Coordinates of C-alpha atoms and ligand atoms in Angstrom, one line a residue:
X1 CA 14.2 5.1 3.7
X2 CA 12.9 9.2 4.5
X3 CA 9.2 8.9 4.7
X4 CA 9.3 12.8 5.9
X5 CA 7.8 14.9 3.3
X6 CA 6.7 18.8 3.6
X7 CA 3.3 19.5 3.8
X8 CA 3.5 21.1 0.0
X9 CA 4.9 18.8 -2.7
X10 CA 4.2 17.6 -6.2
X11 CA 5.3 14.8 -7.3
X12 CA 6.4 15.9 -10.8
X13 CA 8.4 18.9 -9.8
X14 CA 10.1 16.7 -7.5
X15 CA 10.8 14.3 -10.5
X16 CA 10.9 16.1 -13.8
X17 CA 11.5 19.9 -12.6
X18 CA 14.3 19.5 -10.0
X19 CA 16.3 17.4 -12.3
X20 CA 16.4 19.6 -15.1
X21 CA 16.7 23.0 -12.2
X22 CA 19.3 20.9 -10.6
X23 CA 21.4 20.7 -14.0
X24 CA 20.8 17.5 -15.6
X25 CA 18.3 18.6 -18.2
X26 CA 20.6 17.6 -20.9
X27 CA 20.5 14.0 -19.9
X28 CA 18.6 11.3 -22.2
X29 CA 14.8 10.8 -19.9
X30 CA 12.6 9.1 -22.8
X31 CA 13.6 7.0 -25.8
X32 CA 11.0 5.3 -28.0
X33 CA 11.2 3.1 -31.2
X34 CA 11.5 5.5 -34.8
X35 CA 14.4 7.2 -33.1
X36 CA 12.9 9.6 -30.8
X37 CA 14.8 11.1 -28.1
X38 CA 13.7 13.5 -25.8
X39 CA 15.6 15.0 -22.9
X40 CA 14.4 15.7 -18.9
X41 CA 14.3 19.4 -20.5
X42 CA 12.3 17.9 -23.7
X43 CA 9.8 16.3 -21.3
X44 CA 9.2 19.3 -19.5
X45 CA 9.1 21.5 -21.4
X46 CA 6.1 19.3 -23.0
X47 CA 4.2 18.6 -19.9
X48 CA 4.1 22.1 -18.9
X49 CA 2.7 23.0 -22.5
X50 CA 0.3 20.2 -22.0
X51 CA -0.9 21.5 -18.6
X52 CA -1.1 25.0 -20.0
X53 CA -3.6 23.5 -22.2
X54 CA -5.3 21.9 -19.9
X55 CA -5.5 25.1 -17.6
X56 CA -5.9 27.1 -19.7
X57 CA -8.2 25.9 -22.6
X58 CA -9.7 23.3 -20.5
X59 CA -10.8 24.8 -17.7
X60 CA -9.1 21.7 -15.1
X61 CA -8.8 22.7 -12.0
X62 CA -6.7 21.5 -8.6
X63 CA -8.8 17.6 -8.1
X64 CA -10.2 17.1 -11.5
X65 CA -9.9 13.8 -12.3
X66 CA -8.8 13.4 -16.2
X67 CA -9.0 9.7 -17.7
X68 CA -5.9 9.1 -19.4
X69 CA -5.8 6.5 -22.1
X70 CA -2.9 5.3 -25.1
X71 CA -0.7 3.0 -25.3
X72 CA 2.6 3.7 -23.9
X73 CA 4.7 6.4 -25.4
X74 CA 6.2 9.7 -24.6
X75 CA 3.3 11.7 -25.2
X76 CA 1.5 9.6 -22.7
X77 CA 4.1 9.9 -19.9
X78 CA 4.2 14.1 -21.0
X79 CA 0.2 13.9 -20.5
X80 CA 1.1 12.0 -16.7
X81 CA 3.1 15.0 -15.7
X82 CA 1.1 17.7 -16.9
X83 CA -1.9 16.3 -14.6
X84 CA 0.5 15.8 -12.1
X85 CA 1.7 19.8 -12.5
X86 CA -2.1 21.3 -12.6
X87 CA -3.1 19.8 -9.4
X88 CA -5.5 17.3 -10.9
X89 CA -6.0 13.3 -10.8
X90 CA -4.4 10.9 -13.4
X91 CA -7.0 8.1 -14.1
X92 CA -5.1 5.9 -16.5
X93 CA -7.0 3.2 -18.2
X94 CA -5.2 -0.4 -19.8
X95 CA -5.1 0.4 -23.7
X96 CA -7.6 -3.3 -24.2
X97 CA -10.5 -1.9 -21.7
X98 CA -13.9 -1.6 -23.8
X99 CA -16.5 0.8 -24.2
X100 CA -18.7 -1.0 -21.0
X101 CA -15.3 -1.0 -19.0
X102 CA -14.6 2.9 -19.8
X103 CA -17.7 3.8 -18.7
X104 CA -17.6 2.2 -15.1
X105 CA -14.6 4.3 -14.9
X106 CA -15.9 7.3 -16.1
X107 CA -18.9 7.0 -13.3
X108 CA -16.6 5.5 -10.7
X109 CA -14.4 8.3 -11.3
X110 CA -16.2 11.5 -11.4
X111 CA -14.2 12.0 -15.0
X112 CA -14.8 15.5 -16.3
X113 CA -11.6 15.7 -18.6
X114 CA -9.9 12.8 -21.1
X115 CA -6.4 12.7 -22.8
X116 CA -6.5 9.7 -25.3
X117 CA -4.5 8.7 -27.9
X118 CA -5.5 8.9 -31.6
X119 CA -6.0 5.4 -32.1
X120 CA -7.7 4.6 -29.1
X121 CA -10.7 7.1 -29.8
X122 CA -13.4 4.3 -30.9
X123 CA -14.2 2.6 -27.5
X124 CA -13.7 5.9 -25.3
X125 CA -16.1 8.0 -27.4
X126 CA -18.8 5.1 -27.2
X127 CA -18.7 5.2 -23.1
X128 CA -18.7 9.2 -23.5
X129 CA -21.6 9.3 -25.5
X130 CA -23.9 8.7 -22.9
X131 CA -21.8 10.7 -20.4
X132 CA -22.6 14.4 -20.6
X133 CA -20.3 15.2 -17.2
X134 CA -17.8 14.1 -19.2
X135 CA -16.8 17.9 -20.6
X136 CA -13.8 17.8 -23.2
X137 CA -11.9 14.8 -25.1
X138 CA -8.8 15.4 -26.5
X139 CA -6.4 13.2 -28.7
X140 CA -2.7 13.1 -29.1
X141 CA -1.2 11.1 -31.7
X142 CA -3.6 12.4 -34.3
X143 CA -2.0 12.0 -37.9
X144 CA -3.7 15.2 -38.9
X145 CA -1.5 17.4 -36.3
X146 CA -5.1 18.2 -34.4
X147 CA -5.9 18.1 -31.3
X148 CA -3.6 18.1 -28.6
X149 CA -0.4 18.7 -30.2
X150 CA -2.2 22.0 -31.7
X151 CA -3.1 23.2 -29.0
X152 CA 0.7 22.6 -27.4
X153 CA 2.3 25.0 -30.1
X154 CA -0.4 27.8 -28.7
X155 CA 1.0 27.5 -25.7
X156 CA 4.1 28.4 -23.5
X157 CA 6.6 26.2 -22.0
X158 CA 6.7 27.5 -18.4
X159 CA 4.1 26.5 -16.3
X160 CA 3.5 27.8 -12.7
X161 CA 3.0 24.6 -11.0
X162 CA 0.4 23.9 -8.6
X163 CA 1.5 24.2 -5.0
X164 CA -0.6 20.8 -4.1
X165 CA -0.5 19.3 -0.7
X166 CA 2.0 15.9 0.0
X167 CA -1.3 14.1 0.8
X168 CA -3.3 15.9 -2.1
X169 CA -4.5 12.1 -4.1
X170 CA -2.9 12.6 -7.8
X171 CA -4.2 8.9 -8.7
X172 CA -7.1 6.6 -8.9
X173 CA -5.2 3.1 -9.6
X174 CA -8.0 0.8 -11.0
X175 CA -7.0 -2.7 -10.5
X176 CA -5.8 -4.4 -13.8
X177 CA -8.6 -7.5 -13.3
X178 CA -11.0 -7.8 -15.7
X179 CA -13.8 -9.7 -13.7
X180 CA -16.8 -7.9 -12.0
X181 CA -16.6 -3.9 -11.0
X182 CA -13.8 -2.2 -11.3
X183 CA -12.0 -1.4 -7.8
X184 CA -10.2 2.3 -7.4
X185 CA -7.5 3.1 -5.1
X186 CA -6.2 6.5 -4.3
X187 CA -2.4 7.6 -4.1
X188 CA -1.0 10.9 -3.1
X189 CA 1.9 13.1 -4.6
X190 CA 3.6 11.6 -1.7
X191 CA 2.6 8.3 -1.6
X192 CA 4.5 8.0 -5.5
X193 CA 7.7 9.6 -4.1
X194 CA 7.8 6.9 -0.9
X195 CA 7.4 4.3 -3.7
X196 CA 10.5 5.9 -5.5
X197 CA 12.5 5.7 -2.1
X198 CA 11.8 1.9 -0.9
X199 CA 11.7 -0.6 -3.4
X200 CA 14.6 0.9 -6.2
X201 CA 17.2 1.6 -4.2
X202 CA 17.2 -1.2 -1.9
X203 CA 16.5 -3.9 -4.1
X204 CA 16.6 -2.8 -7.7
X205 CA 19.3 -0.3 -7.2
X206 CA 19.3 1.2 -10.4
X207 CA 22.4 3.9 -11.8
X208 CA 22.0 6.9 -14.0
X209 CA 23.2 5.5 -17.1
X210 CA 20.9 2.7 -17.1
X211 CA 18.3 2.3 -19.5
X212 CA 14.9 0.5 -18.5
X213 CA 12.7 -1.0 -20.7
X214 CA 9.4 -3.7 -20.6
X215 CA 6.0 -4.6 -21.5
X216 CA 3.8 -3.6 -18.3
X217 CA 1.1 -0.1 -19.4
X218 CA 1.9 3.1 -17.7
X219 CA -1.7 2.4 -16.6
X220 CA -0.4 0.0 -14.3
X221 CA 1.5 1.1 -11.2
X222 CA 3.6 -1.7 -11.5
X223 CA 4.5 -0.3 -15.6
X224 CA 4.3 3.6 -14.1
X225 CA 6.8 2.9 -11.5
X226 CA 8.9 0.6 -13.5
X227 CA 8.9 1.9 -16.5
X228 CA 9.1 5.8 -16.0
X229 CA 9.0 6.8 -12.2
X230 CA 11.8 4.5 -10.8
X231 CA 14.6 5.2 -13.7
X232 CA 13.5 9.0 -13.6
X233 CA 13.9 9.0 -10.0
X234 CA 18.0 8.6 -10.3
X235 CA 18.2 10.2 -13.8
X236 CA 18.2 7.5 -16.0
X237 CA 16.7 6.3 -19.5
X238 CA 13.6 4.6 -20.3
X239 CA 12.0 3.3 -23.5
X240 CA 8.2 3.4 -24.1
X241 CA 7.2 0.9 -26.5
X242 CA 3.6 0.8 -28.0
X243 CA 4.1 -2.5 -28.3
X244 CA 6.2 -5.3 -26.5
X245 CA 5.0 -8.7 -27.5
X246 CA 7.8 -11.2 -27.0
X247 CA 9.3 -11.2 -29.8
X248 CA 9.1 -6.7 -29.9
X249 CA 10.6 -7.0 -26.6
X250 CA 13.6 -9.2 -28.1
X251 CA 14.2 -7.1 -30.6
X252 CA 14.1 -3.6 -28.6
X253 CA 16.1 -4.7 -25.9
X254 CA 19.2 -5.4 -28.6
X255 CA 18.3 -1.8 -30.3
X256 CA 18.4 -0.3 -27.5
X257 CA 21.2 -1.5 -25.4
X258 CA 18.5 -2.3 -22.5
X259 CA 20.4 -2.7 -19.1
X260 CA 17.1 -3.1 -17.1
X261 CA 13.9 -5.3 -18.1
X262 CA 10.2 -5.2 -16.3
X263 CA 8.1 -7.6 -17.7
X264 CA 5.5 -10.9 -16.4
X265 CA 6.6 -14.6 -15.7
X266 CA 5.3 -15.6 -18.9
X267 CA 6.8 -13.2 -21.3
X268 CA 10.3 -14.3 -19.7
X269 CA 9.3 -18.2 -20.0
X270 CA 8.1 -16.8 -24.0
X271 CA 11.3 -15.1 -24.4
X272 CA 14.3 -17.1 -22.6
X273 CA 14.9 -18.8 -26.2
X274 CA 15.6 -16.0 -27.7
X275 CA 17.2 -14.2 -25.9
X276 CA 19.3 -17.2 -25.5
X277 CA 20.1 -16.8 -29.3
X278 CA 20.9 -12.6 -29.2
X279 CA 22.8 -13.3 -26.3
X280 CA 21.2 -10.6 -24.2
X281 CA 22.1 -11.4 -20.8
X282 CA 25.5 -9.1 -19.7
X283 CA 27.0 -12.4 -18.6
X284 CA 27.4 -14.1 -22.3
X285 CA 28.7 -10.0 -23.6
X286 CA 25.0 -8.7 -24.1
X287 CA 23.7 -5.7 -22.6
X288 CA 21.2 -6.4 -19.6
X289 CA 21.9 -6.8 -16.7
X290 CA 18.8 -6.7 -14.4
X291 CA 15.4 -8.5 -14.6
X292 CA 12.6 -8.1 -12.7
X293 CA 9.0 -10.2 -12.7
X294 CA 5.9 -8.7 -11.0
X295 CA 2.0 -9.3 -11.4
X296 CA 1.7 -13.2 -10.6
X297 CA 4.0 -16.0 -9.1
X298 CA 7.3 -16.2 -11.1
X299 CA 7.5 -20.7 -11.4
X300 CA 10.9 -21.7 -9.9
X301 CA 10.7 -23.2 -13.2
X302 CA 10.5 -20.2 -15.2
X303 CA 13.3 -18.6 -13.1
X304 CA 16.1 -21.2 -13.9
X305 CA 15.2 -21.5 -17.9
X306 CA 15.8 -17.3 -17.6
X307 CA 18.9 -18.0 -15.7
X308 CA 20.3 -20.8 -18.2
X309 CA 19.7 -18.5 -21.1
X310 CA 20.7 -15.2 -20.2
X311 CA 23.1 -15.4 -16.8
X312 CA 20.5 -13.3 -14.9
X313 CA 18.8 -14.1 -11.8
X314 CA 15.6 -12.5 -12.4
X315 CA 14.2 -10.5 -9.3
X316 CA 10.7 -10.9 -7.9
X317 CA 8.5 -9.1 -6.3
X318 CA 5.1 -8.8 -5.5
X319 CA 3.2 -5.7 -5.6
X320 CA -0.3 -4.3 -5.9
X321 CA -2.5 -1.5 -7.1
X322 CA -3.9 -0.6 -3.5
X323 CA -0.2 -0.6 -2.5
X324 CA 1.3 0.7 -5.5
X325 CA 4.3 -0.8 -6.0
X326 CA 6.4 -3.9 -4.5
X327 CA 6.4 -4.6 -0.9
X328 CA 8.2 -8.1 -0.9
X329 CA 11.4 -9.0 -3.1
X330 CA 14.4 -10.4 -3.0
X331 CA 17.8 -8.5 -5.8
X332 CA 19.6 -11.1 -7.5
X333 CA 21.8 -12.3 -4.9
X334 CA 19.3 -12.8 -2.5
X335 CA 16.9 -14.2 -5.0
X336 CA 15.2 -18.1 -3.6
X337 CA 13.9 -20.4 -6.5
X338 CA 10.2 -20.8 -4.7
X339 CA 10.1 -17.6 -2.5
X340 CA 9.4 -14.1 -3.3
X341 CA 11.4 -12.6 -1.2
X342 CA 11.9 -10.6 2.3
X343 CA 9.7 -8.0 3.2
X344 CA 10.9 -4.3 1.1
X345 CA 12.4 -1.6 3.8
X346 CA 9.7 0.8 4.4
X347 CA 7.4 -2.1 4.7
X348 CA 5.9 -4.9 7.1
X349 CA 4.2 -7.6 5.8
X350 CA 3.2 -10.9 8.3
X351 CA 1.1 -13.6 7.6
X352 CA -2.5 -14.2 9.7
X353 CA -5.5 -16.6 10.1
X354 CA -9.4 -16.1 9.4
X355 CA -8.9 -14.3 12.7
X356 CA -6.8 -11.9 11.8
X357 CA -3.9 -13.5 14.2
X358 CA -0.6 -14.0 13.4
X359 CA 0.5 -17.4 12.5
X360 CA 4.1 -18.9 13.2
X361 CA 6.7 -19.3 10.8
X362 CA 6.3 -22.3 8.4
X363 CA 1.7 -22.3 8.4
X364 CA -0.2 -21.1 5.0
X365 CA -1.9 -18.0 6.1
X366 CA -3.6 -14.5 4.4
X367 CA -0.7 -12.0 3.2
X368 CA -1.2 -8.9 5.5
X369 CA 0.9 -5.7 4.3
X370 CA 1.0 -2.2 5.4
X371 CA 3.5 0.7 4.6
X372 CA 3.5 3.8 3.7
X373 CA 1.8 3.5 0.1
X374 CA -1.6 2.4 1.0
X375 CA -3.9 1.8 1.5
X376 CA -7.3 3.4 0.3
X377 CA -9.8 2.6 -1.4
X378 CA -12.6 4.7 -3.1
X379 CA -15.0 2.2 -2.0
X380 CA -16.1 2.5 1.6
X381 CA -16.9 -1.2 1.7
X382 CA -13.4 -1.9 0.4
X383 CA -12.2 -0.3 2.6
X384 CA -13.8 -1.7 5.6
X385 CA -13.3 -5.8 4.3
X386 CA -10.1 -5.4 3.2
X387 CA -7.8 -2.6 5.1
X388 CA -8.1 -3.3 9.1
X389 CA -5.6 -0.9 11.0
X390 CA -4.4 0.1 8.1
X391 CA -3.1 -3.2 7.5
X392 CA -4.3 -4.2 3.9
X393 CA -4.9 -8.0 3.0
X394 CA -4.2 -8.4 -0.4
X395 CA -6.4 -11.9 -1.2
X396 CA -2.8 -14.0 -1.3
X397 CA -2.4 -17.2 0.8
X398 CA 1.6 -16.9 1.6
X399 CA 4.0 -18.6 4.4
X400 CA 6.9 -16.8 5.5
X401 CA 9.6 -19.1 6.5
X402 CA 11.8 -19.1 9.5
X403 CA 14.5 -16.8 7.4
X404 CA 11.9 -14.6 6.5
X405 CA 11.1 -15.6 3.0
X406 CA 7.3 -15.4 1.8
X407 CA 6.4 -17.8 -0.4
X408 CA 3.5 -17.4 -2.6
X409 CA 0.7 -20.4 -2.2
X410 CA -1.7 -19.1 -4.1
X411 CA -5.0 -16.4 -4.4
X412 CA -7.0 -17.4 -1.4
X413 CA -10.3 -18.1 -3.9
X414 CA -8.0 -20.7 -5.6
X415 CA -6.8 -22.8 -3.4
X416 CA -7.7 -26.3 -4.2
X417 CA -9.0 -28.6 -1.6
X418 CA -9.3 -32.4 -2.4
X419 CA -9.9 -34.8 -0.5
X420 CA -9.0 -33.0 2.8
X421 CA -5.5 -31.9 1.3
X422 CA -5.3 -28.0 0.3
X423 CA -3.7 -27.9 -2.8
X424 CA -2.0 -24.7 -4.5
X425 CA -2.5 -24.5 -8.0
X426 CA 1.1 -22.4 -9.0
X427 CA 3.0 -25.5 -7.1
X428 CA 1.4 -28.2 -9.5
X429 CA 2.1 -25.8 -12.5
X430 CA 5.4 -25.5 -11.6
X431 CA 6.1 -29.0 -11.9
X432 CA 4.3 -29.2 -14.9
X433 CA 6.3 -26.7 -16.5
X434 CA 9.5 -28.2 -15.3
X435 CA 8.3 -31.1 -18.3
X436 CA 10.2 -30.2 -22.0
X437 CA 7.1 -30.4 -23.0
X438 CA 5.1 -27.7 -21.5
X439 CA 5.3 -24.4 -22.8
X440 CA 2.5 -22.9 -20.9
X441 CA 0.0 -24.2 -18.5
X442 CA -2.6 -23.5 -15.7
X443 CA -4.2 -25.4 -13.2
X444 CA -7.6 -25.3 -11.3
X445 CA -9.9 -27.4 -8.8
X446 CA -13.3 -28.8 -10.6
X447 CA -15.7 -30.2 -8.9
X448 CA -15.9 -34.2 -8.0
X449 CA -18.2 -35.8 -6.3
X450 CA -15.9 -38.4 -4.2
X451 CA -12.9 -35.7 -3.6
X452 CA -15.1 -32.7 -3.6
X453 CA -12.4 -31.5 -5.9
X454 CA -10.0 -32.8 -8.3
X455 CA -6.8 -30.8 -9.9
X456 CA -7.0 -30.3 -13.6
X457 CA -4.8 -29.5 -15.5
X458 CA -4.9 -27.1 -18.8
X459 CA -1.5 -27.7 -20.9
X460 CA -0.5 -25.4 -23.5
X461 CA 2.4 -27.8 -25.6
X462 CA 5.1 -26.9 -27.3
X463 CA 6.1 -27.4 -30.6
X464 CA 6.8 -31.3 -32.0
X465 CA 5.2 -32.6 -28.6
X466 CA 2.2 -35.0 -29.2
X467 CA -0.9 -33.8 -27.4
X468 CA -2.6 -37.2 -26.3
X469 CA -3.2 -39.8 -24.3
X470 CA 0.7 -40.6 -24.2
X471 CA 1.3 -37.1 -23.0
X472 CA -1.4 -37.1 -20.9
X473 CA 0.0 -40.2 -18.6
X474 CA 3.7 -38.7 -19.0
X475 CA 2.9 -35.9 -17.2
X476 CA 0.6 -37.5 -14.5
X477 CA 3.4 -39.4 -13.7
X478 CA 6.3 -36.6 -14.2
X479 CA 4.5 -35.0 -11.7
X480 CA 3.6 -37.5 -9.5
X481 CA 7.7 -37.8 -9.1
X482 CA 8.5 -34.0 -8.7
X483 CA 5.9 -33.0 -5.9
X484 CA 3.9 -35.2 -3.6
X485 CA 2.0 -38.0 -5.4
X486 CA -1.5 -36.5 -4.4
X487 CA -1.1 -33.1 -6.1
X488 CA -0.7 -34.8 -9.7
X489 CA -3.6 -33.3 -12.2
X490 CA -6.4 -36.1 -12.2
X491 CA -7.5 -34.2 -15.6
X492 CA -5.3 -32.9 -18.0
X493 CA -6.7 -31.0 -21.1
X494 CA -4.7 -29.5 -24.1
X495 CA -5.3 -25.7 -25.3
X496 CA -3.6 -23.8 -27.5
X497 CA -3.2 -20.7 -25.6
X498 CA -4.5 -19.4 -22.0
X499 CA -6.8 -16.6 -21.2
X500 CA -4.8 -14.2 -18.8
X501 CA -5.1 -10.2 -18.6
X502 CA -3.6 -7.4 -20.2
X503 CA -0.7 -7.7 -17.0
X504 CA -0.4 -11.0 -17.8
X505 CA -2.0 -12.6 -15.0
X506 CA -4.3 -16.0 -15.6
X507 CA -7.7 -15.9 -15.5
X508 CA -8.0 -19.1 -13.4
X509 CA -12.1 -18.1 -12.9
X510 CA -12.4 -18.4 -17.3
X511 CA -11.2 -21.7 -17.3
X512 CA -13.3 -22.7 -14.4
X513 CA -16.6 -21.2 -16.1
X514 CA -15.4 -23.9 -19.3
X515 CA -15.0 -20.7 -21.6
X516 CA -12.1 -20.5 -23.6
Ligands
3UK1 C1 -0.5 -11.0 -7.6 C2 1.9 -11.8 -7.4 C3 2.9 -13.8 -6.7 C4 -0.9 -11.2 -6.2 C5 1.5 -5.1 -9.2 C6 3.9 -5.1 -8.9 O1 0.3 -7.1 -9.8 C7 0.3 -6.0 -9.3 O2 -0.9 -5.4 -8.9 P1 -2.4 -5.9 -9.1 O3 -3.3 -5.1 -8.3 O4 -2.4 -7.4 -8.5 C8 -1.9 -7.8 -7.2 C9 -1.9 -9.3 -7.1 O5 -1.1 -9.9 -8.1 N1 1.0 -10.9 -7.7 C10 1.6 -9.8 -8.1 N2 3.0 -10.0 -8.1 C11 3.2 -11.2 -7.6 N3 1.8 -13.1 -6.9 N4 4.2 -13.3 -7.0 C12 4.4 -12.0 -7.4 N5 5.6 -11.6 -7.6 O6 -2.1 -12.0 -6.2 C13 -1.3 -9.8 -5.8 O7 -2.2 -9.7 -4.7 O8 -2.7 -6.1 -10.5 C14 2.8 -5.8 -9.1 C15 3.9 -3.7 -8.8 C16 2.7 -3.0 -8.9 C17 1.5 -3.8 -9.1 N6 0.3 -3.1 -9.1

């Protein structure tokens, strides 16, 4: 890929502005559920109100930072742009974050400035109350017509864009974990074009008439790219949906005529019935054609349901907020049940000991990756345990095989060690879900006194499928004949759901602290 950028470049003119200048502002850039439709010309011309409001009745200036906050829509991606055009930072916040959450962001940050959605008011006025550098709110969305919207029709629709530097920083990522302090990472204007130019078009490869669609926030990098950077990068389509629950994705994706779907190993594993049913894959007549999982390790399991219902090989990929997007992935014909993939051109990825050395093909070792979308941190001590040589370690215990496949173990803080074996907990879920029935499970290392630690097991059944003692013993022993006999959950307990994140990850450490 060119990693050569000028030393002046923003990263919405060279995404919104030079498409419609170029003669494409006609073409279909934002769809959204209720029938709205708005054009590359439609969204410009609403960022660069946006930003006039923000220059100019705001008071932003080049390197504010302005908290952005809603669920996903257009309005939200206009906002994105219009910080992008006035020089400032986009600090975009997951939709679920609470008042005590918003408020380490707000301080982390610097905020001066928010744009939040109607609806989402409550929490972010409680964290701003006690925040007096905190200068102006403003809502969108508000049913009254106030606010931002008001303030739009005051304004023009030309907007002299900023002339900020290729390495001015236009985001602070916060990581999408909910445990302990918040972490920031910084991106520049061209740090989100590189992204554009490495992963999509050697491994997604999207076209122009494609229309994208998924569950992951804009406040996300993996949701940002996916779901509005990547398909406005070659001109295509993409719906926003407030809301994409399982059974909301379903549906959209039929309404829409989705060719491309970004969502979370578990909303596929939740959705591969029906979407067996609507006949959605392109192979059995419907209209997608692409899948791709991100945020945790996609179960080999999870992979072949997806395949027998739809046609579609799903593509992996891991990615991560320090690094922005996805550095390892493998397109559907490359695609390994049990590997993530082969490092993404514009990247190098290897995997090392304690050390920091280089291990050979074949050992379980820490996931290095460097490229050119990271990595920096806000935090200096971040930056100094987790970036050496600008090689970032991302917390992942991989092995790369001797083709050059990485395949995910597990987070290095999970591995399970019992009785002198290291254990990974995704490889016993795996198996576990491979079992009819298992709709959802997750497994963790508890302390015993002989083993020092034993696997357990938390199973999530499905429907019609007994949860006892029975059960229990049938999957002991179903597992005990997929994998080797000493990884087989010594424990098994039955929940009815599993606490993961808003991006879908588990939250292995809740189950560990016995919370629900
Ligand atoms: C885990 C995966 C196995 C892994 C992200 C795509 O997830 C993203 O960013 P986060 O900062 O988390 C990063 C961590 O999540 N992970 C992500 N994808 C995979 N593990 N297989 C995968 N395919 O532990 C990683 O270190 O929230 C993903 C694009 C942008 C992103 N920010």
């Amino acid at each position: 890929p060119s990693l050569q950028f000028p030393p002046l470049m923003n990263c919405a003119v060279e995404l919104l502005d030079r498409r419609v200048l170029g003669g494409e502002g006609e073409r279909v850039c934002l769809r959204a559920p209720g029938g709205l439709r708005w054009t590359y010309r439609d969204l410009l011309g609403h960022a660069n109100r946006i930003a006039n409001v923000l220059v100019h009745e705001l008071g932003v200036v080049p390197g504010n930072r302005v908290l952005l906050r809603g669920p996903n829509s257009p309005m939200l991606a206009a906002c994105w742009f219009a910080i992008m055009k006035a020089g400032a930072i986009a600090v975009a916040t997951m939709p679920l974050l609470r008042a005590k959450e918003l408020g380490q962001i707000l301080d982390k940050g610097r905020i001066t400035h928010a744009l939040c959605a109607h609806a989402l008011r409550g929490e972010l006025d409680e964290a701003v109350a006690t925040r007096p550098s905190v200068a102006h709110v403003v809502s969108f969305g508000d049913p009254a017509g106030a606010g931002l919207e008001a303030a739009m029709a005051r304004q023009s629709g030309e907007f002299d864009n900023v002339a900020t530097a290729s390495d001015d920083t236009c985001i602070l990522a916060f990581t999408s974990g909910t445990t302990g302090q918040p972490k920031a990472t910084m991106h520049f204007h061209r740090d989100v074009i590189a992204a554009c130019r490495c992963w999509p078009p050697h491994v997604l490869r999207p076209q122009p008439d494609d229309v994208f669609i998924g569950s992951p926030p804009l406040a996300f990098t993996f949701g940002l790219g996916g779901m509005l950077l990547f398909p406005m990068s070659v001109g295509a389509s993409t719906v926003l949906l407030e809301q994409a629950s399982p059974p909301k994705l379903l549906d959209a994706i039929g309404e829409f005529g989705a060719t491309i779907l970004f969502t979370a190993p578990t909303s596929y594993r939740a959705m591969a019935e029906g979407a067996r049913e609507r006949r959605l894959g392109a192979p059995l007549g419907g209209p997608l054609v692409k899948c791709v999982s991100a945020g945790e390790v996609l179960p080999a399991a999870t992979r072949a349901l997806w395949k027998d219902a739809t046609g579609i090989e799903i593509i992996d990929g891991i990615g991560a907020t320090e690094m922005f997007h996805i550095f390892i992935s493998a397109d559907e014909e490359h695609a390994r049940p049990g590997a993530t993939g082969t490092v993404v051109p514009g990247y190098r990825a290897r995997i090392v000991d304690d050390e920091g050395r280089e291990v050979p093909a074949g050992t379980v070792g820490r996931l290095a990756v460097k490229g050119p979308t990271g990595c920096r941190y806000l935090d200096d001590s971040r930056q100094r345990n987790y970036v050496g040589d600008g090689w970032n370690y991302t917390g992942d215990a991989y092995y790369m095989d001797a083709d050059g496949y990485f395949h995910y173990q597990s987070r290095l803080d999970d591995m399970i060690v019992s009785a002198g074996y290291n254990i990974g907990a995704p490889e016993v879920e795996d198996a576990l879900m491979q079992h009819p029935a298992v709709a959802e499970c997750a497994v963790i290392g508890v302390p015993d006194e002989e083993r020092g630690q034993i696997v357990k097991a938390f199973v999530v059944p499905r429907p019609g499928h007994g949860a006892g003692e029975l059960l229990v013993r049938e999957l002991q022993d179903f597992v005990k004949r997929t994998i080797a006999p000493y990884k087989y959950p010594r424990a098994i307990e039955f929940r009815d759901s599993l606490p993961r994140t808003e991006t879908g990850k588990l939250q292995r450490f809740r189950l560990r602290e016995g919370k629900p």
